[in-house]
Amino acid sequence: MEKRTFLTKKRKSMNNLKKHPSSFRDPSGFVFEYEGKLYRQVNKHYADDYDLLLSSGLYDELLKGGKLIAHQALQQNLTGSNDWYVTLLPEQIQFISYPYEWCFDQLKDAALLTLDILQISLKHGMVLKDATPFNVQFVNGKPIFIDTLSFEKYNDAEPWVAYRQFIECFIVPLVLSSYKSTDFIRQLQLNPDGLPTSFAAKLLPFKSRFRLSLFLHIFLPSNISTRKKNASSARHTSFSKQKMLNIVDDLQSLIRTLKPRRLYSVWNNYYEETILSNDYLQAKSILVTKWLNELQGNIAIDIGTNTGAFAVDASRRYKNVIAVDTDELCIDELYKKCKTGRRENILPLWVDITNPTPAIGWANVERAGFISRLNADLVMALAVIHHLVIGSNIRMKQVVDIFKHITNLLLIEFVPEEDPKVAEMLERRADIFDEYNQQHFETSFSEEFNILKKEVIKSSSRVIYLMQKK
Amino acid sequence: MLNNLLYIDPGSGSYLVQVIAAAVLGVAFYFKTFVAWVKSFFGGKKNVSDKEEKINE
């Protein structure tokens, strides 16, 4: 009888419990969702290392510096697993982003954070056993390490076990972004486990071999990995903490000197070079601020944020603002602006809304797509509609459908056909003219949304709408 | 031990790389300290860290 109650209990709890699809590679534990919250189970296998993380003072030091996500330890076996040691309830992250959605400086800061954590860990007799950018998230404008189970006891006779992973996941994309183009950040979407050093060695200019750090961390490994037979003798050579610190130090100074190289940027001088008048921008800003003042909520997303002027307005009323743009330079500028300008609740991401990040990884569920991660209270799409409908040939109805799917409230600007910018775009696109007019815009959106407010922006023919999903 | 094997390549190439890199960096470090020592011996007060940053760039 007793056994049966236990079984029903267990089944009941397992029903509300969903193992996170990205958490299976590490035998130390796993992440699961339970009653709307994410938990992390620590397995018995990892018990000693977990205890050491706390008893060595490493956890406290990392927490104090805001470098590691805080958690609450629960003595409650929610999964009913035999392997259970402790359950952690980490501080919940509002929006998970992936490295291939970051700008250069976000990836750079995530790399420096990882090395910083490694240095602190060594001080406490522990080491990072993995070093992937997927272990870093951006919270309050700063990178933070989220994998509490990445630490293990340090053995100073061994080199860094995650060295190769660090090189392939951070150094190679950063170096290629610096020598070739920041487009290589996106390569992490195709190679989420890292870009091989041999790949970088073939693409980098000849002169880069003469830079000591690049020679040691890219050209040397690429050469050795093709001649694996010679490598086994290295296992017998002992290592030391000082040697490891020298390597970390060299990696840090390499990363700090890297500067992004961009082959093109379309949008970064938008506000300076725009044909739009200052009066229009000012009137729009006043109007948007006025409307935003009556709203508030948890998550707002600003589509086509440019350098984030309106995302900043939204960040005063919404706890989290996700600001996306197709231009990496804009996102990088916004990231740096938010970092120094106390706009910590804005998360700038390099995402193209016409081609949002797909779901990737094992079974196509390991890393979720951008749209499926979104659940916004407000979507702002200011001066975007003409790029979608005319620039990318997306039908008005499709635009309505996607907004309906991701938000409750919509702040959207319609740029009419007589607007100089749209007229320019429409010049060679007579075919699309029937679809693109204010009447069609309003009827399409009215099918799914109630128009709450509507106002023409002064000194322009553009109109702003506030709509609520039906 | 299982988790240790996950991220290391089977030929332990990254072990060898780190052994070599550490040796080279060790020598480079002594060389830098030596240069800094020579400079401070002859040149008086030169800011060593500024110089080092310039070299890295």
Coordinates of C-alpha atoms in Angstrom, one line a residue:
Chain A
M1 CA 0.0 0.0 0.0
E2 CA 2.8 2.4 1.0
K3 CA 4.7 1.6 -2.1
R4 CA 1.7 2.5 -4.3
T5 CA 1.3 5.9 -2.7
F6 CA 5.0 6.5 -3.3
L7 CA 4.6 5.6 -7.0
T8 CA 1.6 7.8 -7.6
K9 CA 3.4 10.6 -5.9
K10 CA 6.5 10.1 -8.0
R11 CA 4.5 9.9 -11.2
K12 CA 2.6 13.0 -10.3
S13 CA 5.7 15.0 -9.7
M14 CA 7.3 13.7 -12.9
N15 CA 4.3 14.9 -14.8
N16 CA 4.9 18.5 -13.9
L17 CA 8.5 18.1 -14.5
K18 CA 10.3 18.6 -17.7
K19 CA 14.0 17.9 -18.2
H20 CA 15.6 20.8 -20.1
P21 CA 16.5 19.7 -23.6
S22 CA 20.0 21.4 -23.5
S23 CA 21.1 19.8 -20.2
F24 CA 22.3 16.3 -20.9
R25 CA 26.0 16.5 -21.7
D26 CA 27.3 16.8 -18.1
P27 CA 26.8 13.7 -15.9
S28 CA 27.2 16.0 -12.8
G29 CA 23.5 16.9 -12.9
F30 CA 20.8 18.5 -15.1
V31 CA 18.4 21.3 -15.4
F32 CA 14.6 20.7 -15.3
E33 CA 11.5 22.7 -15.3
Y34 CA 9.0 22.4 -12.5
E35 CA 5.9 24.5 -12.0
G36 CA 7.2 27.2 -14.2
K37 CA 10.6 27.5 -12.7
L38 CA 14.0 26.1 -13.7
Y39 CA 15.8 23.9 -11.2
R40 CA 19.2 22.2 -11.3
Q41 CA 19.7 18.7 -9.8
V42 CA 23.1 17.9 -8.5
N43 CA 23.9 14.2 -8.9
K44 CA 25.7 12.1 -6.2
H45 CA 28.5 11.7 -8.7
Y46 CA 29.3 15.4 -8.3
A47 CA 28.7 15.7 -4.6
D48 CA 32.3 16.2 -3.6
D49 CA 32.9 18.9 -6.1
Y50 CA 29.7 20.7 -5.2
D51 CA 30.6 20.6 -1.5
L52 CA 34.0 21.9 -2.3
L53 CA 32.6 24.8 -4.3
L54 CA 30.8 26.0 -1.2
S55 CA 33.3 25.0 1.5
S56 CA 36.3 26.5 -0.3
G57 CA 34.7 30.0 -0.3
L58 CA 34.7 30.0 -4.1
Y59 CA 30.9 30.2 -4.4
D60 CA 30.8 33.2 -2.0
E61 CA 33.6 35.1 -3.8
L62 CA 32.1 34.6 -7.2
L63 CA 28.7 35.6 -5.9
K64 CA 30.0 38.7 -4.3
G65 CA 31.6 39.8 -7.6
G66 CA 28.3 39.1 -9.5
K67 CA 30.1 36.5 -11.6
L68 CA 28.1 33.4 -10.8
I69 CA 24.3 33.0 -10.7
A70 CA 23.0 32.7 -7.1
H71 CA 21.1 29.7 -6.0
Q72 CA 19.1 28.3 -3.1
A73 CA 19.9 24.7 -2.2
L74 CA 16.8 22.6 -1.5
Q75 CA 16.8 19.3 0.3
Q76 CA 13.9 18.1 -1.8
N77 CA 14.3 15.3 -4.4
L78 CA 11.8 16.7 -6.9
T79 CA 12.8 14.3 -9.7
G80 CA 12.6 11.2 -7.5
S81 CA 15.9 10.1 -9.1
N82 CA 18.2 7.6 -7.2
D83 CA 21.2 9.7 -8.2
W84 CA 19.9 12.8 -6.4
Y85 CA 22.3 14.7 -4.1
V86 CA 20.7 18.2 -3.8
T87 CA 18.3 20.4 -5.8
L88 CA 19.3 23.9 -6.7
L89 CA 16.8 26.7 -7.4
P90 CA 18.9 29.3 -9.3
E91 CA 18.0 32.9 -9.7
Q92 CA 15.7 32.8 -12.7
I93 CA 16.9 34.4 -15.9
Q94 CA 14.3 36.3 -17.8
F95 CA 15.6 35.7 -21.3
I96 CA 18.2 33.2 -22.5
S97 CA 20.4 34.4 -25.4
Y98 CA 22.9 32.5 -27.3
P99 CA 26.5 33.4 -28.3
Y100 CA 25.6 33.7 -32.0
E101 CA 23.1 36.4 -31.1
W102 CA 25.8 38.5 -29.4
C103 CA 27.9 41.3 -30.7
F104 CA 31.7 41.3 -30.6
D105 CA 31.9 43.0 -27.2
Q106 CA 29.4 40.6 -25.6
L107 CA 31.4 37.6 -26.7
K108 CA 34.6 39.3 -25.6
D109 CA 33.2 40.1 -22.1
A110 CA 31.9 36.5 -21.8
A111 CA 35.4 35.2 -22.6
L112 CA 37.1 37.5 -20.1
L113 CA 34.5 36.5 -17.5
T114 CA 35.3 32.8 -18.1
L115 CA 39.0 33.4 -17.6
D116 CA 38.4 35.6 -14.6
I117 CA 36.4 32.8 -13.0
L118 CA 39.1 30.3 -13.8
Q119 CA 41.7 32.4 -12.0
I120 CA 39.5 32.8 -8.9
S121 CA 38.8 29.1 -9.0
L122 CA 42.5 28.2 -9.0
K123 CA 42.9 30.4 -5.9
H124 CA 40.4 28.3 -4.1
G125 CA 41.8 24.9 -5.3
M126 CA 39.2 24.4 -8.1
V127 CA 39.2 24.6 -11.8
L128 CA 36.7 25.1 -14.6
K129 CA 36.0 21.8 -16.3
D130 CA 34.3 23.4 -19.2
A131 CA 34.4 26.7 -21.0
T132 CA 31.6 27.2 -23.4
P133 CA 29.9 30.6 -24.1
F134 CA 26.6 28.8 -23.5
N135 CA 27.5 28.8 -19.8
V136 CA 27.3 32.6 -19.9
Q137 CA 24.2 34.8 -19.9
F138 CA 23.6 38.5 -19.8
V139 CA 21.8 39.7 -16.8
N140 CA 21.5 43.4 -15.8
G141 CA 23.9 44.4 -18.6
K142 CA 26.6 42.1 -17.4
P143 CA 27.8 38.6 -18.3
I144 CA 27.2 36.1 -15.6
F145 CA 28.2 32.4 -15.4
I146 CA 25.2 30.2 -15.0
D147 CA 26.6 26.6 -14.8
T148 CA 27.1 25.9 -11.1
L149 CA 28.3 22.4 -11.9
S150 CA 31.3 23.5 -14.0
F151 CA 33.8 23.5 -11.2
E152 CA 35.9 20.6 -10.1
K153 CA 38.8 19.9 -7.7
Y154 CA 42.1 21.2 -9.2
N155 CA 45.0 18.9 -9.7
D156 CA 48.1 21.1 -10.3
A157 CA 49.9 18.4 -12.3
E158 CA 47.3 18.6 -15.0
P159 CA 46.9 21.4 -17.7
W160 CA 43.5 23.0 -18.1
V161 CA 41.1 20.4 -19.2
A162 CA 38.8 22.9 -21.0
Y163 CA 41.6 24.7 -22.8
R164 CA 40.8 23.4 -26.2
Q165 CA 37.1 24.2 -25.7
F166 CA 37.9 27.7 -24.7
I167 CA 40.1 28.2 -27.7
E168 CA 37.6 26.9 -30.2
C169 CA 34.5 28.5 -28.6
F170 CA 35.9 31.9 -27.7
I171 CA 39.4 32.6 -29.1
V172 CA 38.8 31.4 -32.7
P173 CA 35.6 33.3 -33.2
L174 CA 37.0 36.5 -31.6
V175 CA 40.3 36.3 -33.5
L176 CA 38.4 35.7 -36.8
S177 CA 36.1 38.6 -36.0
S178 CA 39.1 40.8 -35.4
Y179 CA 41.1 39.8 -38.4
K180 CA 38.4 39.0 -40.9
S181 CA 34.8 40.1 -40.0
T182 CA 32.5 40.0 -37.0
D183 CA 30.3 37.8 -39.2
F184 CA 32.3 34.9 -37.8
I185 CA 30.4 35.2 -34.5
R186 CA 27.4 33.7 -36.4
Q187 CA 29.6 30.8 -37.3
L188 CA 29.0 29.5 -33.8
Q189 CA 25.4 28.7 -34.9
L190 CA 26.8 26.2 -37.3
N191 CA 29.6 25.0 -35.0
P192 CA 28.1 25.4 -31.5
D193 CA 30.9 23.2 -30.1
G194 CA 33.5 25.6 -31.4
L195 CA 35.4 26.5 -34.5
P196 CA 38.5 24.3 -35.1
T197 CA 41.8 26.0 -34.9
S198 CA 42.7 24.5 -38.3
F199 CA 39.7 26.5 -39.8
A200 CA 41.2 29.7 -38.3
A201 CA 44.7 28.8 -39.4
K202 CA 43.6 28.6 -43.0
L203 CA 41.7 31.9 -42.9
L204 CA 44.1 34.1 -41.0
P205 CA 46.6 36.3 -42.8
F206 CA 50.2 35.0 -42.9
K207 CA 51.6 37.8 -40.7
S208 CA 49.3 36.7 -37.8
R209 CA 51.6 33.7 -37.3
F210 CA 54.2 36.1 -36.0
R211 CA 52.1 37.2 -33.2
L212 CA 53.2 35.0 -30.3
S213 CA 49.7 34.5 -28.7
L214 CA 48.1 33.6 -32.0
F215 CA 51.0 31.2 -32.9
L216 CA 50.7 29.5 -29.5
H217 CA 46.9 29.2 -29.3
I218 CA 45.9 28.8 -32.9
F219 CA 48.7 27.8 -35.3
L220 CA 50.4 25.5 -32.9
P221 CA 47.2 23.5 -31.9
S222 CA 46.1 23.4 -35.5
N223 CA 49.5 21.8 -36.4
I224 CA 49.5 19.4 -33.5
S225 CA 45.9 18.2 -34.0
T226 CA 46.8 17.1 -37.5
R227 CA 49.8 15.1 -36.1
K228 CA 48.1 13.4 -33.1
K229 CA 50.7 10.6 -32.8
N230 CA 53.3 12.9 -31.4
A231 CA 51.0 14.1 -28.7
S232 CA 50.7 11.2 -26.3
S233 CA 54.1 11.7 -24.7
A234 CA 52.8 15.1 -23.4
R235 CA 50.6 13.3 -20.8
H236 CA 53.7 12.3 -18.9
T237 CA 55.0 15.9 -18.6
S238 CA 53.9 17.5 -15.4
F239 CA 52.3 20.9 -15.2
S240 CA 52.0 23.5 -12.6
K241 CA 49.7 26.2 -11.4
Q242 CA 52.1 28.9 -12.4
K243 CA 52.2 27.6 -15.9
M244 CA 48.5 27.5 -16.1
L245 CA 48.3 31.1 -14.8
N246 CA 50.8 32.2 -17.5
I247 CA 48.6 30.7 -20.2
V248 CA 45.5 32.4 -18.7
D249 CA 47.3 35.7 -18.5
D250 CA 48.4 35.5 -22.1
L251 CA 44.9 34.6 -23.2
Q252 CA 43.5 37.6 -21.3
S253 CA 46.0 40.1 -22.9
L254 CA 45.3 38.6 -26.3
I255 CA 41.5 39.1 -25.9
R256 CA 41.9 42.6 -24.5
T257 CA 43.8 43.8 -27.6
L258 CA 41.3 42.3 -30.1
K259 CA 39.2 44.9 -31.9
P260 CA 36.3 44.1 -34.1
R261 CA 36.6 44.3 -37.9
R262 CA 33.4 45.1 -39.8
L263 CA 33.2 44.9 -43.6
Y264 CA 30.0 46.8 -43.7
S265 CA 27.4 48.6 -41.6
V266 CA 24.3 50.0 -43.1
W267 CA 22.5 51.5 -40.1
N268 CA 24.9 52.9 -37.6
N269 CA 24.7 56.5 -38.9
Y270 CA 21.0 56.3 -39.4
Y271 CA 20.2 59.2 -37.1
E272 CA 23.0 61.4 -38.3
E273 CA 22.7 60.9 -42.0
T274 CA 19.0 60.3 -42.1
I275 CA 16.8 62.2 -44.5
L276 CA 14.3 62.4 -41.7
S277 CA 14.0 65.7 -40.0
N278 CA 15.0 66.3 -36.4
D279 CA 11.5 67.6 -35.7
Y280 CA 10.1 64.3 -36.7
L281 CA 12.5 62.4 -34.4
Q282 CA 11.8 64.7 -31.5
A283 CA 8.0 64.5 -32.0
K284 CA 8.2 60.7 -32.2
S285 CA 10.3 60.5 -29.1
I286 CA 7.8 62.7 -27.1
L287 CA 4.9 60.7 -28.4
V288 CA 6.5 57.3 -27.6
T289 CA 7.5 58.4 -24.2
K290 CA 4.1 59.7 -23.4
W291 CA 2.4 56.5 -24.4
L292 CA 5.0 54.3 -22.6
N293 CA 4.4 56.3 -19.4
E294 CA 1.0 54.7 -19.2
L295 CA 2.3 51.2 -19.7
Q296 CA 4.5 48.9 -17.7
G297 CA 5.4 45.2 -17.6
N298 CA 8.1 42.6 -17.5
I299 CA 9.4 42.1 -21.0
A300 CA 9.4 44.5 -24.0
I301 CA 11.1 43.9 -27.2
D302 CA 12.3 46.6 -29.6
I303 CA 12.5 45.3 -33.2
G304 CA 15.0 47.2 -35.4
T305 CA 16.3 49.1 -32.4
N306 CA 19.2 50.7 -34.3
T307 CA 21.3 52.2 -31.5
G308 CA 18.5 51.9 -29.0
A309 CA 17.0 55.3 -28.6
F310 CA 13.5 54.0 -28.0
A311 CA 14.7 50.9 -26.2
V312 CA 16.0 53.3 -23.6
D313 CA 12.6 54.9 -23.3
A314 CA 11.0 51.5 -22.8
S315 CA 13.6 50.5 -20.2
R316 CA 12.1 53.0 -17.8
R317 CA 8.7 51.3 -17.8
Y318 CA 9.6 47.6 -18.5
K319 CA 11.8 45.4 -16.3
N320 CA 13.5 43.9 -19.3
V321 CA 14.0 45.2 -22.7
I322 CA 15.3 43.0 -25.5
A323 CA 16.6 45.2 -28.3
V324 CA 17.3 43.5 -31.6
D325 CA 18.8 44.7 -34.9
T326 CA 20.3 43.2 -38.0
D327 CA 23.4 45.4 -37.7
E328 CA 26.1 44.1 -35.4
L329 CA 27.7 47.5 -35.1
C330 CA 24.5 49.0 -33.8
I331 CA 24.1 46.2 -31.3
D332 CA 27.7 46.6 -30.2
E333 CA 27.3 50.4 -29.7
L334 CA 24.1 49.9 -27.7
Y335 CA 25.7 47.2 -25.6
K336 CA 28.6 49.5 -24.7
K337 CA 26.2 52.4 -24.1
C338 CA 24.0 50.3 -21.7
K339 CA 27.1 49.0 -19.9
T340 CA 28.4 52.4 -19.1
G341 CA 25.1 54.4 -19.0
R342 CA 23.2 52.5 -16.4
R343 CA 20.7 51.0 -18.7
E344 CA 21.3 47.5 -17.4
N345 CA 17.9 46.2 -18.1
I346 CA 18.4 46.4 -21.9
L347 CA 19.6 43.2 -23.6
P348 CA 20.9 44.1 -27.0
L349 CA 20.9 41.1 -29.4
W350 CA 22.1 40.7 -33.0
V351 CA 19.0 39.1 -34.5
D352 CA 17.4 39.6 -37.8
I353 CA 13.6 39.4 -37.3
T354 CA 13.1 38.4 -41.0
N355 CA 15.4 35.4 -40.3
P356 CA 15.3 34.8 -36.6
T357 CA 17.8 32.4 -34.9
P358 CA 16.7 28.8 -35.6
A359 CA 16.5 26.0 -33.1
I360 CA 19.7 24.0 -33.3
G361 CA 21.5 21.1 -31.6
W362 CA 20.5 17.6 -30.7
A363 CA 17.0 16.7 -32.0
N364 CA 16.6 20.4 -33.0
V365 CA 15.6 21.2 -29.4
E366 CA 18.9 21.7 -27.6
R367 CA 19.0 25.4 -28.3
A368 CA 15.6 27.0 -28.9
G369 CA 14.8 29.3 -31.7
F370 CA 14.5 33.0 -31.1
I371 CA 10.7 33.3 -31.6
S372 CA 10.0 30.3 -29.3
R373 CA 12.0 32.0 -26.5
L374 CA 10.0 35.2 -26.8
N375 CA 7.0 36.0 -24.6
A376 CA 6.8 39.8 -24.6
D377 CA 4.3 42.1 -22.9
L378 CA 5.1 44.7 -25.5
V379 CA 6.5 44.7 -28.9
M380 CA 7.8 48.0 -30.4
A381 CA 8.2 48.0 -34.2
L382 CA 9.0 51.6 -35.0
A383 CA 9.8 52.4 -38.6
V384 CA 10.2 48.7 -39.4
I385 CA 7.0 47.7 -41.3
H386 CA 8.2 49.1 -44.7
H387 CA 11.4 47.1 -44.4
L388 CA 9.4 43.9 -43.8
V389 CA 6.7 44.4 -46.4
I390 CA 8.6 46.2 -49.1
G391 CA 12.2 45.3 -48.3
S392 CA 11.7 41.6 -47.5
N393 CA 8.5 40.8 -49.4
I394 CA 6.7 39.6 -46.3
R395 CA 2.9 39.9 -46.6
M396 CA 1.1 42.3 -44.2
K397 CA -0.9 39.3 -42.9
Q398 CA 2.3 37.4 -42.0
V399 CA 3.5 40.4 -40.0
V400 CA 0.3 40.5 -38.1
D401 CA 0.5 36.7 -37.4
I402 CA 4.0 36.9 -35.9
F403 CA 3.2 39.9 -33.7
K404 CA 0.0 38.2 -32.5
H405 CA 2.1 35.2 -31.6
I406 CA 4.7 37.0 -29.5
T407 CA 3.0 39.9 -27.8
N408 CA -0.1 41.2 -26.1
L409 CA 0.6 44.9 -26.8
L410 CA 2.0 46.4 -29.9
L411 CA 3.5 49.8 -30.5
I412 CA 3.9 50.1 -34.2
E413 CA 4.7 52.9 -36.6
F414 CA 3.2 52.9 -40.1
V415 CA 5.3 54.6 -42.7
P416 CA 2.9 55.6 -45.5
E417 CA 3.5 55.2 -49.2
E418 CA 4.0 59.0 -49.7
D419 CA 6.9 59.1 -47.2
P420 CA 10.1 60.0 -49.1
K421 CA 11.9 56.8 -47.7
V422 CA 9.1 54.5 -48.8
A423 CA 8.6 56.3 -52.1
E424 CA 12.3 55.6 -52.7
M425 CA 11.8 51.9 -51.9
L426 CA 8.7 51.7 -53.9
E427 CA 10.2 53.3 -57.0
R428 CA 11.0 49.9 -58.6
R429 CA 8.4 47.9 -56.8
A430 CA 5.1 48.8 -58.4
D431 CA 4.0 45.2 -57.8
I432 CA 3.8 45.6 -54.1
F433 CA 2.0 49.0 -54.1
D434 CA -1.6 47.5 -53.7
E435 CA -0.6 45.7 -50.5
Y436 CA 1.3 48.6 -49.0
N437 CA -1.1 51.4 -47.9
Q438 CA -2.5 52.6 -44.6
Q439 CA -6.0 51.2 -45.3
H440 CA -4.7 47.7 -45.8
F441 CA -2.4 48.0 -42.8
E442 CA -5.3 48.9 -40.6
T443 CA -7.7 46.2 -41.8
S444 CA -5.0 43.6 -41.6
F445 CA -4.0 44.4 -38.0
S446 CA -7.7 45.0 -36.9
E447 CA -8.3 41.3 -37.6
E448 CA -6.2 40.3 -34.6
F449 CA -5.7 43.5 -32.6
N450 CA -7.8 46.3 -31.2
I451 CA -6.4 49.7 -32.1
L452 CA -6.2 51.6 -28.8
K453 CA -4.5 54.7 -29.9
K454 CA -3.5 56.3 -33.2
E455 CA -1.6 59.5 -33.8
V456 CA 0.2 61.1 -36.7
I457 CA 3.7 62.1 -35.9
K458 CA 4.3 65.9 -36.3
S459 CA 6.3 67.1 -39.3
S460 CA 5.8 63.8 -41.1
S461 CA 3.1 61.6 -42.6
R462 CA 4.0 58.6 -40.4
V463 CA 1.5 57.3 -37.9
I464 CA 2.0 55.5 -34.6
Y465 CA -0.5 53.0 -33.3
L466 CA -0.9 51.3 -29.9
M467 CA -2.7 48.0 -30.3
Q468 CA -3.9 45.2 -28.0
K469 CA -4.4 41.6 -29.0
K470 CA -8.0 40.6 -29.2
Chain B
M1 CA 36.7 10.7 -14.9
L2 CA 34.1 10.5 -17.6
N3 CA 33.6 14.3 -17.7
N4 CA 37.3 14.8 -18.0
L5 CA 37.3 13.0 -21.3
L6 CA 34.4 14.9 -22.8
Y7 CA 36.3 18.0 -23.9
I8 CA 39.7 16.7 -24.5
D9 CA 40.7 15.4 -27.8
P10 CA 41.7 11.7 -28.0
G11 CA 45.3 12.4 -29.1
S12 CA 45.6 14.8 -26.1
G13 CA 46.9 17.5 -28.5
S14 CA 45.7 20.2 -26.2
Y15 CA 48.0 18.8 -23.4
L16 CA 51.0 19.1 -25.6
V17 CA 49.9 22.6 -26.8
Q18 CA 49.7 23.8 -23.2
V19 CA 53.0 22.2 -22.2
I20 CA 54.7 24.0 -25.1
A21 CA 52.8 27.3 -24.6
A22 CA 53.6 27.3 -20.9
A23 CA 57.3 26.8 -21.6
V24 CA 57.4 29.5 -24.3
L25 CA 55.4 32.0 -22.1
G26 CA 57.7 31.2 -19.2
V27 CA 60.7 32.1 -21.2
A28 CA 59.0 35.2 -22.6
F29 CA 58.1 36.2 -19.1
Y30 CA 61.7 36.0 -17.8
F31 CA 62.8 37.9 -20.9
K32 CA 60.3 40.7 -20.2
T33 CA 61.3 40.9 -16.6
F34 CA 64.9 40.9 -17.6
V35 CA 64.3 43.7 -20.1
A36 CA 62.4 45.7 -17.5
W37 CA 65.2 45.2 -15.0
V38 CA 67.8 46.4 -17.5
K39 CA 65.7 49.4 -18.4
S40 CA 65.1 50.3 -14.7
F41 CA 68.8 49.9 -14.0
F42 CA 69.9 52.2 -16.8
G43 CA 66.9 54.4 -17.6
G44 CA 65.6 55.2 -14.2
K45 CA 61.8 55.6 -13.9
K46 CA 60.2 54.1 -16.9
N47 CA 56.7 52.8 -16.6
V48 CA 57.0 49.2 -17.4
S49 CA 53.4 48.2 -17.7
D50 CA 52.7 51.0 -20.3
K51 CA 55.6 49.7 -22.3
E52 CA 54.3 46.1 -22.1
E53 CA 50.9 47.2 -23.4
K54 CA 52.5 48.9 -26.4
I55 CA 54.4 45.7 -27.2
N56 CA 51.3 43.7 -27.1
E57 CA 49.4 46.0 -29.4

